[in-house]
mmCIF file of C-alpha atoms in Angstrom:
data_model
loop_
_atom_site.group_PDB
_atom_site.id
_atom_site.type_symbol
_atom_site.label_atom_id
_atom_site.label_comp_id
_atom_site.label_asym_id
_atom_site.label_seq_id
_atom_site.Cartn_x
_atom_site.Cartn_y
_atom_site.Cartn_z
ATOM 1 C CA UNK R 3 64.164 46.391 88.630
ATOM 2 C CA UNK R 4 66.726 44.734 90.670
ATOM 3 C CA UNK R 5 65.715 41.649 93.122
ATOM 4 C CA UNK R 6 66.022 42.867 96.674
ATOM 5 C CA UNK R 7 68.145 41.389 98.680
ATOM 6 C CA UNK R 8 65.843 39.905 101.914
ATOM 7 C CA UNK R 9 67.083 38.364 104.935
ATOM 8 C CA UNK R 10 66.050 34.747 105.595
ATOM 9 C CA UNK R 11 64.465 35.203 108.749
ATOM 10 C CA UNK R 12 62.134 37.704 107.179
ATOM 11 C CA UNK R 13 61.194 35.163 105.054
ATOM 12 C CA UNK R 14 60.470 32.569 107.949
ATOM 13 C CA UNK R 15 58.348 35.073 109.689
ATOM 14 C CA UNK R 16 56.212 35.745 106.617
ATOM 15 C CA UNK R 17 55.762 32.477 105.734
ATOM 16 C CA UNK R 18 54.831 31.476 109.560
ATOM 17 C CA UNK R 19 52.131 34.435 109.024
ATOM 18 C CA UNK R 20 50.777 33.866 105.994
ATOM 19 C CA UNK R 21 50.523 30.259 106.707
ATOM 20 C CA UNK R 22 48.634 30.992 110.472
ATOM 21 C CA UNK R 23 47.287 34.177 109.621
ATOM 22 C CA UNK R 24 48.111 34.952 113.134
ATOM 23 C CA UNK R 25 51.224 36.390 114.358
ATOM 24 C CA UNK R 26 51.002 34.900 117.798
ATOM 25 C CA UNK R 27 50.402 31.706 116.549
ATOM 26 C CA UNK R 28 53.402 32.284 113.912
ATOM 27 C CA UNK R 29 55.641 33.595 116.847
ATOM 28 C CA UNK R 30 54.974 30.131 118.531
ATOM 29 C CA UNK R 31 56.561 28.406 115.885
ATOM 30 C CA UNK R 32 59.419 30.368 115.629
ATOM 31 C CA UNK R 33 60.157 30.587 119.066
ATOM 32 C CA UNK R 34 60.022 34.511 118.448
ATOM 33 C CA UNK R 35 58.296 37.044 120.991
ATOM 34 C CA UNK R 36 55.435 38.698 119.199
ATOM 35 C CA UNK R 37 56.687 41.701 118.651
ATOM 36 C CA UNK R 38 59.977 40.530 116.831
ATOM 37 C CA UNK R 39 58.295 38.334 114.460
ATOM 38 C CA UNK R 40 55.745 41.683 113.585
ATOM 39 C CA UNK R 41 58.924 44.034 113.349
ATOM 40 C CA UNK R 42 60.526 41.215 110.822
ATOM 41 C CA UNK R 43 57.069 41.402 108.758
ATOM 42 C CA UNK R 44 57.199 45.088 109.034
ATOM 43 C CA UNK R 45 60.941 45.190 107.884
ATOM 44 C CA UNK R 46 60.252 42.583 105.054
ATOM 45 C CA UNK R 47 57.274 45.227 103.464
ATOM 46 C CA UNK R 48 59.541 48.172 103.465
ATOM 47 C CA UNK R 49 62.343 46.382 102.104
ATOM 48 C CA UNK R 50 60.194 45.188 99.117
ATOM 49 C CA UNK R 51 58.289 48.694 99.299
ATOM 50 C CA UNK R 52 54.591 47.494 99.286
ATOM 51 C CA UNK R 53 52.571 45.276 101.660
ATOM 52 C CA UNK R 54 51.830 41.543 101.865
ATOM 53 C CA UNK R 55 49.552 41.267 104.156
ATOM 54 C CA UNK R 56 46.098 42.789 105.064
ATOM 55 C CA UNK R 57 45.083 43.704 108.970
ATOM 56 C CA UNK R 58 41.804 41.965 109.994
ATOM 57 C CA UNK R 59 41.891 42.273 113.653
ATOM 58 C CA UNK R 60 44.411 40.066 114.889
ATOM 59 C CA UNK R 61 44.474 37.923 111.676
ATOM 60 C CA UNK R 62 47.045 38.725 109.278
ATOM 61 C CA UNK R 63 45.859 37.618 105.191
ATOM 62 C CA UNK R 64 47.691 37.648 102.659
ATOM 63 C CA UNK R 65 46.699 40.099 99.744
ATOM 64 C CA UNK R 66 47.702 39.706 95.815
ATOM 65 C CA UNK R 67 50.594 40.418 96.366
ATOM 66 C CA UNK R 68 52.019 38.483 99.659
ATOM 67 C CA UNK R 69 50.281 35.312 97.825
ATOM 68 C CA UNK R 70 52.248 35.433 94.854
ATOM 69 C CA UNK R 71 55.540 35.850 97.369
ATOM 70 C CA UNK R 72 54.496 32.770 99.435
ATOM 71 C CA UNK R 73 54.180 31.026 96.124
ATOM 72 C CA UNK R 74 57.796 31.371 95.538
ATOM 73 C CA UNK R 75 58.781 31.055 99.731
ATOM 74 C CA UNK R 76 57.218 28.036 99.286
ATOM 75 C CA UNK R 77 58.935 26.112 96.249
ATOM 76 C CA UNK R 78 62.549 27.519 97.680
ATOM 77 C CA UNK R 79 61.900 25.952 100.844
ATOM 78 C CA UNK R 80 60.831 22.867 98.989
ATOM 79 C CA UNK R 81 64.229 22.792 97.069
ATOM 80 C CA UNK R 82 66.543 23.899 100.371
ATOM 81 C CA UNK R 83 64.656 20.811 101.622
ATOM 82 C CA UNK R 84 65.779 18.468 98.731
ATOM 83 C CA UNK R 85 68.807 19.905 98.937
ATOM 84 C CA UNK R 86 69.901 19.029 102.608
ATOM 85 C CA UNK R 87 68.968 15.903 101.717
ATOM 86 C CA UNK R 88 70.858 15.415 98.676
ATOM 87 C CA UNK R 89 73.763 16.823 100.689
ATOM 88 C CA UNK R 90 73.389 14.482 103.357
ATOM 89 C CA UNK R 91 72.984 12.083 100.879
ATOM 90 C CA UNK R 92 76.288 12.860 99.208
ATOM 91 C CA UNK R 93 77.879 12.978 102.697
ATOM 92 C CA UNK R 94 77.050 9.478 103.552
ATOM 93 C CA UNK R 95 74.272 10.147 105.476
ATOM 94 C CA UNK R 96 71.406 7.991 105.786
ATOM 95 C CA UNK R 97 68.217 8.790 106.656
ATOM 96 C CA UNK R 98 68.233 7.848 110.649
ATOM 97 C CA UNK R 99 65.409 7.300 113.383
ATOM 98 C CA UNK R 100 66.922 8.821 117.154
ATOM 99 C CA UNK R 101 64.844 7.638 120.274
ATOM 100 C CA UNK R 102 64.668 9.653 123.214
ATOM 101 C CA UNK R 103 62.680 9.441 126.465
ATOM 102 C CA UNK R 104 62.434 12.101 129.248
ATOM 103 C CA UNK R 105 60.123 13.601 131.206
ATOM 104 C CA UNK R 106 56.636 14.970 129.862
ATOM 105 C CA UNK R 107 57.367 18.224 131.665
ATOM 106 C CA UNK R 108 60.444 18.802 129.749
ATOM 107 C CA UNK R 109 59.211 17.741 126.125
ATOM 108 C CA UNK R 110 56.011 19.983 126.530
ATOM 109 C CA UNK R 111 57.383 23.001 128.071
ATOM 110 C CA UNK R 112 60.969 23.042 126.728
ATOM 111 C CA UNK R 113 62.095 20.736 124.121
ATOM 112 C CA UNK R 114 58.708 20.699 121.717
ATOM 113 C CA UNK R 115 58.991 24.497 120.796
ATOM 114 C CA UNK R 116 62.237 23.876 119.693
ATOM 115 C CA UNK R 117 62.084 20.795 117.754
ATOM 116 C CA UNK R 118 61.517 23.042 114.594
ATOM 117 C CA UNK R 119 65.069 24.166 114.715
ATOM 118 C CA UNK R 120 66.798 21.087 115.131
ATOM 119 C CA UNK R 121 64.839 19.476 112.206
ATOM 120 C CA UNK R 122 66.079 22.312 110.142
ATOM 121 C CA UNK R 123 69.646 21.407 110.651
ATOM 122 C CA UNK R 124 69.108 17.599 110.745
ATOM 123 C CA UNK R 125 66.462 16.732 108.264
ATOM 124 C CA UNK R 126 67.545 13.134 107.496
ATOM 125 C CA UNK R 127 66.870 12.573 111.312
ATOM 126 C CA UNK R 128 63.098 11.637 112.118
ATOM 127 C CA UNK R 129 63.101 12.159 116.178
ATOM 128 C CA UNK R 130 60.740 9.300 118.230
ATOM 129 C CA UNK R 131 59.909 10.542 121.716
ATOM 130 C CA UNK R 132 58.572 8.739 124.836
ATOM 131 C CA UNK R 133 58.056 11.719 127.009
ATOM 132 C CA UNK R 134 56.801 9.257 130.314
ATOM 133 C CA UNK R 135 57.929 9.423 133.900
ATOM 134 C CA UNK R 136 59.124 5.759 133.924
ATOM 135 C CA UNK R 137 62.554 5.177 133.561
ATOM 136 C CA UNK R 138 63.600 2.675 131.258
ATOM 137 C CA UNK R 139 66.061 0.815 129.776
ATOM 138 C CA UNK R 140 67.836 2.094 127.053
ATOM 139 C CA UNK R 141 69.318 -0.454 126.064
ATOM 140 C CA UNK R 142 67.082 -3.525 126.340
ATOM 141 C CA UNK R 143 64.020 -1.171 124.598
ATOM 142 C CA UNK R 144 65.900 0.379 121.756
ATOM 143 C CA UNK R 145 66.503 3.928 123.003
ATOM 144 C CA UNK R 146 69.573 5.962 121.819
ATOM 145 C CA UNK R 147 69.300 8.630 124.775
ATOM 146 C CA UNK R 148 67.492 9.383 127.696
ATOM 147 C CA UNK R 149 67.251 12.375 129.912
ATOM 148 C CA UNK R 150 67.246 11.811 133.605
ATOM 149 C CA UNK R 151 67.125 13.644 136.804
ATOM 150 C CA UNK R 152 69.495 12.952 139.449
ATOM 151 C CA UNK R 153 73.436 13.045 140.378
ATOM 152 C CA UNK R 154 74.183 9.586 138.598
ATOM 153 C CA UNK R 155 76.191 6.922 138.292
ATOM 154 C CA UNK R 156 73.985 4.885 135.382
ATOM 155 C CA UNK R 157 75.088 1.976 135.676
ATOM 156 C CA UNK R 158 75.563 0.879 131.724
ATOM 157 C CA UNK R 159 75.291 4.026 130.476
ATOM 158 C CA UNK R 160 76.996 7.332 129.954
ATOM 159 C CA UNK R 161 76.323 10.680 131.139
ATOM 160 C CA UNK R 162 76.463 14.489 130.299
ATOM 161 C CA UNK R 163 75.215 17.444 132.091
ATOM 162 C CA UNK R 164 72.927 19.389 131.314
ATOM 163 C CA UNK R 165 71.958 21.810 133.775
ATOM 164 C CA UNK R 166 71.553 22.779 137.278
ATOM 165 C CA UNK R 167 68.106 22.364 138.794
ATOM 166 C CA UNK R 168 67.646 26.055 140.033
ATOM 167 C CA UNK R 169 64.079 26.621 141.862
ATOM 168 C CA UNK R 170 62.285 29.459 140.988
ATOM 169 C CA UNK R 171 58.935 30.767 142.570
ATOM 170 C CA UNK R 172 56.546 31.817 139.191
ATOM 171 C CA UNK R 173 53.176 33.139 138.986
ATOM 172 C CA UNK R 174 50.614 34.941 136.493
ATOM 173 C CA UNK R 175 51.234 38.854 136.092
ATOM 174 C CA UNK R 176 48.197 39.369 138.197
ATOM 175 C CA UNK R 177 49.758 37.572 140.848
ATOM 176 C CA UNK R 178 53.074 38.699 141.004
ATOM 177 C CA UNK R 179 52.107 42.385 140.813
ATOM 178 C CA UNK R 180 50.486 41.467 144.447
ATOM 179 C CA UNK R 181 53.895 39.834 145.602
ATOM 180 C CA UNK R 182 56.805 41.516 144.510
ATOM 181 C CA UNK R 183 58.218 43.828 146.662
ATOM 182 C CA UNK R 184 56.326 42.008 149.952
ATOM 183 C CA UNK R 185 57.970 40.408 152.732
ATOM 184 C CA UNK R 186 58.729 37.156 152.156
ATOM 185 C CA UNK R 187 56.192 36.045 155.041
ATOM 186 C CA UNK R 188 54.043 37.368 152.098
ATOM 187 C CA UNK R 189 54.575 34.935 149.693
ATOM 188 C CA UNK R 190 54.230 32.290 152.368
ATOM 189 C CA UNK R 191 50.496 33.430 152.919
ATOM 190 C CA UNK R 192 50.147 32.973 148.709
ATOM 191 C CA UNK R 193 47.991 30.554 147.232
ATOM 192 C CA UNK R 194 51.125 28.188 146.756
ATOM 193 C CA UNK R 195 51.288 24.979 143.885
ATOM 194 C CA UNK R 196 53.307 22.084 144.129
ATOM 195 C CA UNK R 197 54.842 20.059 146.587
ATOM 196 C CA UNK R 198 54.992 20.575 150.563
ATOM 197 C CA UNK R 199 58.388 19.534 150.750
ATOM 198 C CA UNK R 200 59.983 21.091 148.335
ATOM 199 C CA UNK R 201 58.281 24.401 149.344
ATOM 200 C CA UNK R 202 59.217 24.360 152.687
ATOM 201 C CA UNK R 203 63.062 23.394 151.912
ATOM 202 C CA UNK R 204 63.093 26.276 149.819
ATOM 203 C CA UNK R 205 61.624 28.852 151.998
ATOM 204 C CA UNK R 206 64.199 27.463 154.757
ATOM 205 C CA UNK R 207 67.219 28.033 152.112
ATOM 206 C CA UNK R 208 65.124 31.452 152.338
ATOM 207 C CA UNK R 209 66.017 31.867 155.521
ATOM 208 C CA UNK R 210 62.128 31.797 157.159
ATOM 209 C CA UNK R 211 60.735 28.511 158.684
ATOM 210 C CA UNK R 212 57.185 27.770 157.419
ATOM 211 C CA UNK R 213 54.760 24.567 157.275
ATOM 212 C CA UNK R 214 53.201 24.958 153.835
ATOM 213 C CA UNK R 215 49.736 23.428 152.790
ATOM 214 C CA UNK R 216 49.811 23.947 148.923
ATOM 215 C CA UNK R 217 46.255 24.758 147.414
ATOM 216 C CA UNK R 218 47.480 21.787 144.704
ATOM 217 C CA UNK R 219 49.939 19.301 143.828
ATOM 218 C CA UNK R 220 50.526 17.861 140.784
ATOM 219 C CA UNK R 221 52.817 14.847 139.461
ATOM 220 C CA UNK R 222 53.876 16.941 136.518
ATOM 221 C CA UNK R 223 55.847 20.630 136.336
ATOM 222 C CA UNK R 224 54.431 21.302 132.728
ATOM 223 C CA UNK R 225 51.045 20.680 134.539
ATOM 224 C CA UNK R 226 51.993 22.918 137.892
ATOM 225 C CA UNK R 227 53.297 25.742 135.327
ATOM 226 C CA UNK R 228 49.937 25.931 133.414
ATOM 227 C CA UNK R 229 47.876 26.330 136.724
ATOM 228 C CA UNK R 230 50.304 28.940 137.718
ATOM 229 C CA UNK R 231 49.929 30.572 133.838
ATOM 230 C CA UNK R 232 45.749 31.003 134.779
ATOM 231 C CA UNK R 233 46.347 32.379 137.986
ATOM 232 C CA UNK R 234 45.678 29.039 139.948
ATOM 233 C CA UNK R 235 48.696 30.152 142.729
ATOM 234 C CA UNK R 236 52.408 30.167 142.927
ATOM 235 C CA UNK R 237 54.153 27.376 141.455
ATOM 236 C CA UNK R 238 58.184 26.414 142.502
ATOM 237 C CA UNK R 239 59.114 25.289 139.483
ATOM 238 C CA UNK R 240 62.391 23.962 137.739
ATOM 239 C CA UNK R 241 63.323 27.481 136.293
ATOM 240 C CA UNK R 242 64.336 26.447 132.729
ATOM 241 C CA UNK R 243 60.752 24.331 132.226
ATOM 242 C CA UNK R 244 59.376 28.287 132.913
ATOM 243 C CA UNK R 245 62.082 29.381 130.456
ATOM 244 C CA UNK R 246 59.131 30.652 127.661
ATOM 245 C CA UNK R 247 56.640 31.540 129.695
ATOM 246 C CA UNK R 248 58.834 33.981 131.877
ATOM 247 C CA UNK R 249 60.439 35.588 128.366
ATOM 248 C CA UNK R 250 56.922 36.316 127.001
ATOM 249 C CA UNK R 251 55.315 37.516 130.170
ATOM 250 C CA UNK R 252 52.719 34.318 130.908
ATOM 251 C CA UNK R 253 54.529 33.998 134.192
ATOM 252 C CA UNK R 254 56.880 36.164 136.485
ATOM 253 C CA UNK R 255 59.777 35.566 138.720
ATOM 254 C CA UNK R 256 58.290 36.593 142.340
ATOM 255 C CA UNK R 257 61.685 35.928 144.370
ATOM 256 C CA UNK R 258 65.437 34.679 142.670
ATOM 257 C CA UNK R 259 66.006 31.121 141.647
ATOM 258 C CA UNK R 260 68.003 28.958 144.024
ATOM 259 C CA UNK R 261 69.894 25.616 144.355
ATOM 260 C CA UNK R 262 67.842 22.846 146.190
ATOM 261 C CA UNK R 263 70.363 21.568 148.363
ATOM 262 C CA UNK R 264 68.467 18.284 149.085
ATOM 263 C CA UNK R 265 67.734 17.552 145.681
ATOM 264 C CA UNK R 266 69.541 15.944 142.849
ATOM 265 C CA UNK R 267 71.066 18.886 141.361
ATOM 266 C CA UNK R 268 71.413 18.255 137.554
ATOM 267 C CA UNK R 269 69.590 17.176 134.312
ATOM 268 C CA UNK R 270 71.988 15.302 132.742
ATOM 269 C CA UNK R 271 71.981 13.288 128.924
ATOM 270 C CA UNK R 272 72.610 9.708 128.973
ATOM 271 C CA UNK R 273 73.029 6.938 126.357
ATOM 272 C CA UNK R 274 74.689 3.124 125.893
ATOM 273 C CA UNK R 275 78.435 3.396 125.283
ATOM 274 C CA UNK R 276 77.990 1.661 122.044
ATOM 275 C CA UNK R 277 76.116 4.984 120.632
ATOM 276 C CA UNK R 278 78.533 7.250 121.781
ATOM 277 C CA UNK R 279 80.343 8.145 118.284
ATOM 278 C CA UNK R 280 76.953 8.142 115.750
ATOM 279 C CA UNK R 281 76.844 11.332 114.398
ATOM 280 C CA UNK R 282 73.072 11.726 115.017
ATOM 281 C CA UNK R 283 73.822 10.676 118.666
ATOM 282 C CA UNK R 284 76.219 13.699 118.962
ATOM 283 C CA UNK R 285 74.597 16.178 116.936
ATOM 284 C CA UNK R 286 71.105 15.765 119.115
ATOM 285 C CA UNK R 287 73.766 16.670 122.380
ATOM 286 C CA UNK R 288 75.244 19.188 120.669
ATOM 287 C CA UNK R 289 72.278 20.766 119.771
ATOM 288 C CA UNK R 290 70.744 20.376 123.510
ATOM 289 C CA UNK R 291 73.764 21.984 124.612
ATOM 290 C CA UNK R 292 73.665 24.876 122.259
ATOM 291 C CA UNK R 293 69.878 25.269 122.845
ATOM 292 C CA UNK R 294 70.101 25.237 126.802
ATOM 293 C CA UNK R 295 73.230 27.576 126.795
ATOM 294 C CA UNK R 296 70.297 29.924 124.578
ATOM 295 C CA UNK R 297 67.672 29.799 126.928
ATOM 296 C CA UNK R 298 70.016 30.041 129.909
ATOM 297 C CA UNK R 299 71.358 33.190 128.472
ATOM 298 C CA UNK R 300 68.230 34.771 127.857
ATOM 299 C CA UNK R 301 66.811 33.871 131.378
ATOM 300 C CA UNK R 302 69.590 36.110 132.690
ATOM 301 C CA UNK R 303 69.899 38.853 130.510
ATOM 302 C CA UNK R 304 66.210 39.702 130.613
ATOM 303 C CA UNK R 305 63.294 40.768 132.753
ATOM 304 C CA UNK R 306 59.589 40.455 132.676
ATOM 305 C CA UNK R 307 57.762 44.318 132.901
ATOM 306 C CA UNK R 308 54.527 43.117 134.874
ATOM 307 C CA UNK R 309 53.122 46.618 133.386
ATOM 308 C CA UNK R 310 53.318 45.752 129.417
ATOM 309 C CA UNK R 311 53.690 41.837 130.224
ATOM 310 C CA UNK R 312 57.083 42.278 127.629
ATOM 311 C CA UNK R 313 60.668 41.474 128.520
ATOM 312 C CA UNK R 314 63.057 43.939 128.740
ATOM 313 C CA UNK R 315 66.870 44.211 129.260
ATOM 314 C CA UNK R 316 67.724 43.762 132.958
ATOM 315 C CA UNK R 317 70.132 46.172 133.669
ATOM 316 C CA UNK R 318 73.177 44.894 135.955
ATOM 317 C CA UNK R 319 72.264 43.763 139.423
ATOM 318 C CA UNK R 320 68.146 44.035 138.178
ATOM 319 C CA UNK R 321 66.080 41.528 139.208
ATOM 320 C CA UNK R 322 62.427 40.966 140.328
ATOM 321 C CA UNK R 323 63.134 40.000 144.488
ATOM 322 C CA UNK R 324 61.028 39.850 147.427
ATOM 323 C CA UNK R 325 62.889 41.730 150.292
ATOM 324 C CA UNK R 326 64.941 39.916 152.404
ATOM 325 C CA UNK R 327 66.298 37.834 149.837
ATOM 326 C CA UNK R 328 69.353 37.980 147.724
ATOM 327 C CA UNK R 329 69.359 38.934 144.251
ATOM 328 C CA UNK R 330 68.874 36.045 141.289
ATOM 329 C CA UNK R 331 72.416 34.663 141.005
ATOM 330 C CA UNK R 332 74.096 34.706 137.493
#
């Protein structure tokens, strides 16, 4: 019988599954939605023609035949792994440590899901990161690149954009099925997370004039998001931090995302001059480039359905908007 031909990313999925024996917990890994990561399992079986995997509940385990398939996943990924690095090897490439610091909110709620993928391309590069709200200096304690909040100079350093530090209102399903479509006086009544300030400035860019009292405030976003994920309130939010959680229904927009005028406006990627042409330097940028111009992408071409809790195409000029205010900007 002839070998089928299977796509590699039914392979990941399986082996994510078989090695979880959950699909939500394999779907994690991958950065996949759920469903796509049990449609690539489903695809896989009728490609080969026979399962791999038995249903027990919401655990996935492998039967006779999907063990004898991971067998093999497993020693190919074993020898694409020596291979990069004999590659890399050949290339000139030597095994390399990059140090990073940023924010604890932005390694937990954006960077660490996607840390798979960049190991995948760059396995000769081990990644150390400080995720701490102290700014330091690169320089003096050994860091290749930081990422820092704020409209810049750095004195001693230099600096790339990352993104724009859009606002966005986000709450649990629950939540936002009370919200959306209310006044916007509505919202302001809301159990409400996060800072005074920064609530008030953006219900003035709103256009209504409101002291807040927030039921919370927290130090961290990836801390603010999680309250909002159990239903603690409304959290304003940096909207790519929210970037998962929005795309797999944990939380939904309740109003468009919006510039804070009185903030620093960007995220930006810094690093000493004297790093500026190492190729693992450029490749980690290039890579948070690519990655951010993926997650910005999906933000806008997709919607959360508060009735299934799955996102769904937005058609043009969709969006999720408490009246009174203007639709999420593009």
């Amino acid at each position: 019988m002839r070998s089928p031909r299977l796509p590699l990313q039914y392979l990941a999925a399986f082996r994510a599954a078989a090695l979880h024996q959950n699909l939500r917990a394999a779907s994690e890994e991958l950065n996949l939605t759920h469903s796509a990561v049990s449609q690539q399992i489903r695809a896989l079986e009728v490609q080969l023609g026979f399962p791999v995997f038995d249903r027990q509940g919401r655990r996935v385990v492998l039967n006779a035949a999907g063990s004898a398939l991971l067998r093999g996943v497993e020693r190919a990924y074993q020898e694409l792994d020596q291979a990069l690095r004999a590659a890399a090897s050949a290339h000139g490439v030597e095994q390399r440590s990059l140090r990073v610091t940023m924010l604890p909110s932005f390694a937990q709620r954006w960077l660490l899901p996607r840390l798979g993928r960049w190991h995948a391309l760059h396995p000769e590069v081990t990644i150390e990161i400080e995720a701490s709200p102290r700014v330091v200096d690169l320089e003096r304690e050994g860091f290749d690149i930081g990422l820092r909040q704020g409209l810049g100079p750095w004195p001693g350093l230099e600096s790339e954009p990352l993104f724009d530090l859009s606002m966005l209102p986000v709450a649990s399903p629950a939540l936002a099925h009370q919200l959306i479509g209310q006044p916007l006086e509505a919202l302001a009544q809301a159990p409400l997370l996060g800072d005074a300030g920064q609530w008030e400035d953006w219900f003035a860019q709103a256009g209504l004039r409101r002291q807040v009292v927030p039921v919370a405030i927290f130090n961290d976003f990836g801390i603010l998001l999680q309250a909002a994920e159990q239903g603690m309130g409304v959290g304003l939010t940096r909207e790519l931090l929210a970037a998962d959680a929005l795309l797999d229904g944990r939380l939904v927009r309740v109003a468009p995302r919006q510039a804070m005028l009185k903030e620093p406006q960007r995220y930006h990627v810094v690093y000493p001059p004297k790093v500026r042409d190492e190729p693992a330097v450029r490749a980690f940028i290039a890579w948070l480039h690519a990655e951010i111009a993926e997650s910005r992408a999906a933000l806008d071409g997709a919607r959360t359905c508060l009735s299934t809790g799955m996102v769904t195409p937005m058609a043009r000029g969709d969006a999720l908007t408490a009246p009174g205010t203007a639709p999420a900007d593009r």
